[in-house]
């Protein structure tokens, strides 16, 4: 019998630890709905990602289209059931490439991008599930539709443009308590009948789950701190 791969064993331990924390937080909020773990693999090579795949993780998130294109087609070809989410800003000139690569796009945040997605749909491309990214803290340096414009934009996406928006995504301000921002996003989603909320990262995903997150985006707790 061959010896266990130490990298895979480490990833199994980290994955089990994170999944146990997710489950405890889900049960604490009532346990009525599942929570999907998105492993954030930005800046990680295919060799870094492979042990986590072998440990059983199937859902991953990437920030950049070009970076993802360099590693994920081969990984997807070699492993069944992988799901890839775009969690970073999407340029309109990268829409075609993104639609060929990602299973979910979480960063729809402006009319011009909506237009590029509609153009692709009109050309026969089946759009994946979409999340509207809300700049929940109204921070100038961050992407996302501003909170005071979010209602109108979500309404257009759903009813005028008929885009397959399934939920909302946010990144709260790093130097503030995240709970109120998560609560605000949850209320916005509920107002539009959207059940999915992508919110919470390694440092605050349990708070996000308490506020209703359906997806949490975890990187360093799975891969280790970035050097």
CSV table of N, CA and C in Angstrom, one decimal, residues 7-8 11-12 14-15 39-63 67-76 79 82-84 222-223:
chain,number,residue,atom,x,y,z
A,7,UNK,N,0.6,16.3,1.4
A,7,UNK,CA,-0.1,17.5,1.0
A,7,UNK,C,-1.6,17.3,0.9
A,8,UNK,N,-2.0,16.2,0.5
A,8,UNK,CA,-3.4,15.8,0.4
A,8,UNK,C,-3.9,15.7,1.9
A,11,UNK,N,-4.4,19.0,3.3
A,11,UNK,CA,-5.6,19.7,2.8
A,11,UNK,C,-6.9,19.1,3.3
A,12,UNK,N,-6.9,17.8,3.5
A,12,UNK,CA,-8.1,17.1,4.1
A,12,UNK,C,-8.3,17.7,5.5
A,14,UNK,N,-7.4,20.6,6.7
A,14,UNK,CA,-7.9,22.0,6.6
A,14,UNK,C,-9.3,22.1,6.1
A,15,UNK,N,-9.6,21.3,5.1
A,15,UNK,CA,-11.0,21.2,4.6
A,15,UNK,C,-12.0,20.8,5.6
A,39,UNK,N,-13.8,27.5,-2.5
A,39,UNK,CA,-12.3,27.6,-2.2
A,39,UNK,C,-11.7,28.6,-3.1
A,40,UNK,N,-11.2,29.7,-2.6
A,40,UNK,CA,-10.6,30.8,-3.4
A,40,UNK,C,-9.2,30.4,-3.7
A,41,UNK,N,-9.0,30.1,-5.0
A,41,UNK,CA,-7.7,29.6,-5.5
A,41,UNK,C,-6.9,30.6,-6.3
A,42,UNK,N,-7.2,31.9,-6.1
A,42,UNK,CA,-6.5,32.9,-6.8
A,42,UNK,C,-5.0,32.9,-6.4
A,43,UNK,N,-4.1,33.1,-7.3
A,43,UNK,CA,-2.6,33.1,-7.1
A,43,UNK,C,-2.1,31.7,-6.8
A,44,UNK,N,-2.9,30.7,-6.8
A,44,UNK,CA,-2.5,29.4,-6.5
A,44,UNK,C,-2.3,28.6,-7.8
A,45,UNK,N,-1.2,27.9,-7.9
A,45,UNK,CA,-0.9,27.1,-9.1
A,45,UNK,C,-1.8,25.8,-9.2
A,46,UNK,N,-1.8,25.2,-10.3
A,46,UNK,CA,-2.5,23.9,-10.4
A,46,UNK,C,-2.0,22.9,-9.4
A,47,UNK,N,-0.7,22.9,-9.2
A,47,UNK,CA,-0.1,22.0,-8.2
A,47,UNK,C,-0.5,22.3,-6.8
A,48,UNK,N,-0.8,23.6,-6.5
A,48,UNK,CA,-1.3,23.9,-5.2
A,48,UNK,C,-2.8,23.5,-5.0
A,49,UNK,N,-3.5,23.6,-6.1
A,49,UNK,CA,-4.9,23.3,-6.1
A,49,UNK,C,-5.3,21.8,-6.0
A,50,UNK,N,-4.4,21.0,-6.7
A,50,UNK,CA,-4.7,19.6,-6.9
A,50,UNK,C,-4.9,18.9,-5.6
A,51,UNK,N,-4.1,19.1,-4.5
A,51,UNK,CA,-4.3,18.4,-3.3
A,51,UNK,C,-5.7,18.7,-2.7
A,52,UNK,N,-6.2,19.9,-2.9
A,52,UNK,CA,-7.5,20.2,-2.3
A,52,UNK,C,-8.6,19.5,-3.1
A,53,UNK,N,-8.4,19.4,-4.4
A,53,UNK,CA,-9.4,18.6,-5.3
A,53,UNK,C,-9.4,17.2,-4.8
A,54,UNK,N,-8.2,16.6,-4.6
A,54,UNK,CA,-8.0,15.2,-4.2
A,54,UNK,C,-8.6,15.0,-2.8
A,55,UNK,N,-8.6,16.1,-2.0
A,55,UNK,CA,-9.2,16.0,-0.6
A,55,UNK,C,-10.7,16.0,-0.7
A,56,UNK,N,-11.3,16.4,-1.8
A,56,UNK,CA,-12.7,16.3,-2.0
A,56,UNK,C,-13.4,17.6,-2.3
A,57,UNK,N,-12.7,18.7,-2.3
A,57,UNK,CA,-13.4,20.0,-2.7
A,57,UNK,C,-13.7,20.1,-4.2
A,58,UNK,N,-14.8,20.6,-4.5
A,58,UNK,CA,-15.2,20.7,-5.9
A,58,UNK,C,-15.6,22.1,-6.4
A,59,UNK,N,-15.8,23.0,-5.5
A,59,UNK,CA,-16.2,24.4,-5.9
A,59,UNK,C,-15.1,25.4,-5.6
A,60,UNK,N,-14.7,26.1,-6.6
A,60,UNK,CA,-13.5,27.0,-6.5
A,60,UNK,C,-13.9,28.4,-7.0
A,61,UNK,N,-13.1,29.4,-6.6
A,61,UNK,CA,-13.3,30.8,-7.0
A,61,UNK,C,-12.0,31.4,-7.5
A,62,UNK,N,-12.1,32.1,-8.6
A,62,UNK,CA,-10.9,32.8,-9.1
A,62,UNK,C,-11.3,34.3,-9.4
A,63,UNK,N,-10.3,35.1,-9.3
A,63,UNK,CA,-10.5,36.6,-9.4
A,63,UNK,C,-10.2,37.1,-10.8
A,67,UNK,N,-5.8,34.4,-15.5
A,67,UNK,CA,-5.2,33.4,-14.6
A,67,UNK,C,-5.9,32.1,-14.5
A,68,UNK,N,-7.2,32.2,-14.5
A,68,UNK,CA,-8.0,31.0,-14.4
A,68,UNK,C,-7.9,30.2,-15.7
A,69,UNK,N,-7.8,30.9,-16.8
A,69,UNK,CA,-7.7,30.2,-18.1
A,69,UNK,C,-6.4,29.4,-18.2
A,70,UNK,N,-5.4,29.8,-17.5
A,70,UNK,CA,-4.1,29.1,-17.5
A,70,UNK,C,-4.0,27.8,-16.8
A,71,UNK,N,-5.0,27.6,-15.9
A,71,UNK,CA,-4.9,26.4,-15.1
A,71,UNK,C,-6.2,25.5,-15.0
A,72,UNK,N,-7.4,26.1,-15.2
A,72,UNK,CA,-8.6,25.4,-14.9
A,72,UNK,C,-9.1,24.5,-16.1
A,73,UNK,N,-8.9,24.8,-17.3
A,73,UNK,CA,-9.3,23.8,-18.4
A,73,UNK,C,-8.7,22.4,-18.2
A,74,UNK,N,-7.4,22.4,-17.9
A,74,UNK,CA,-6.8,21.1,-17.7
A,74,UNK,C,-7.3,20.4,-16.4
A,75,UNK,N,-7.5,21.2,-15.3
A,75,UNK,CA,-8.0,20.6,-14.1
A,75,UNK,C,-9.4,20.1,-14.3
A,76,UNK,N,-10.2,20.8,-15.0
A,76,UNK,CA,-11.6,20.4,-15.2
A,76,UNK,C,-11.6,19.1,-16.1
A,79,UNK,N,-10.7,16.1,-13.8
A,79,UNK,CA,-11.5,15.8,-12.6
A,79,UNK,C,-13.0,16.2,-12.8
A,82,UNK,N,-16.1,19.6,-11.1
A,82,UNK,CA,-15.6,20.8,-10.6
A,82,UNK,C,-16.5,22.0,-11.1
A,83,UNK,N,-16.7,23.0,-10.2
A,83,UNK,CA,-17.5,24.1,-10.5
A,83,UNK,C,-16.6,25.4,-10.2
A,84,UNK,N,-16.6,26.3,-11.2
A,84,UNK,CA,-15.7,27.4,-11.0
A,84,UNK,C,-16.5,28.7,-11.0
A,222,UNK,N,-7.9,27.6,3.9
A,222,UNK,CA,-7.8,26.3,3.2
A,222,UNK,C,-6.3,26.1,2.7
A,223,UNK,N,-5.8,27.2,2.1
A,223,UNK,CA,-4.5,27.1,1.5
A,223,UNK,C,-3.3,27.5,2.3
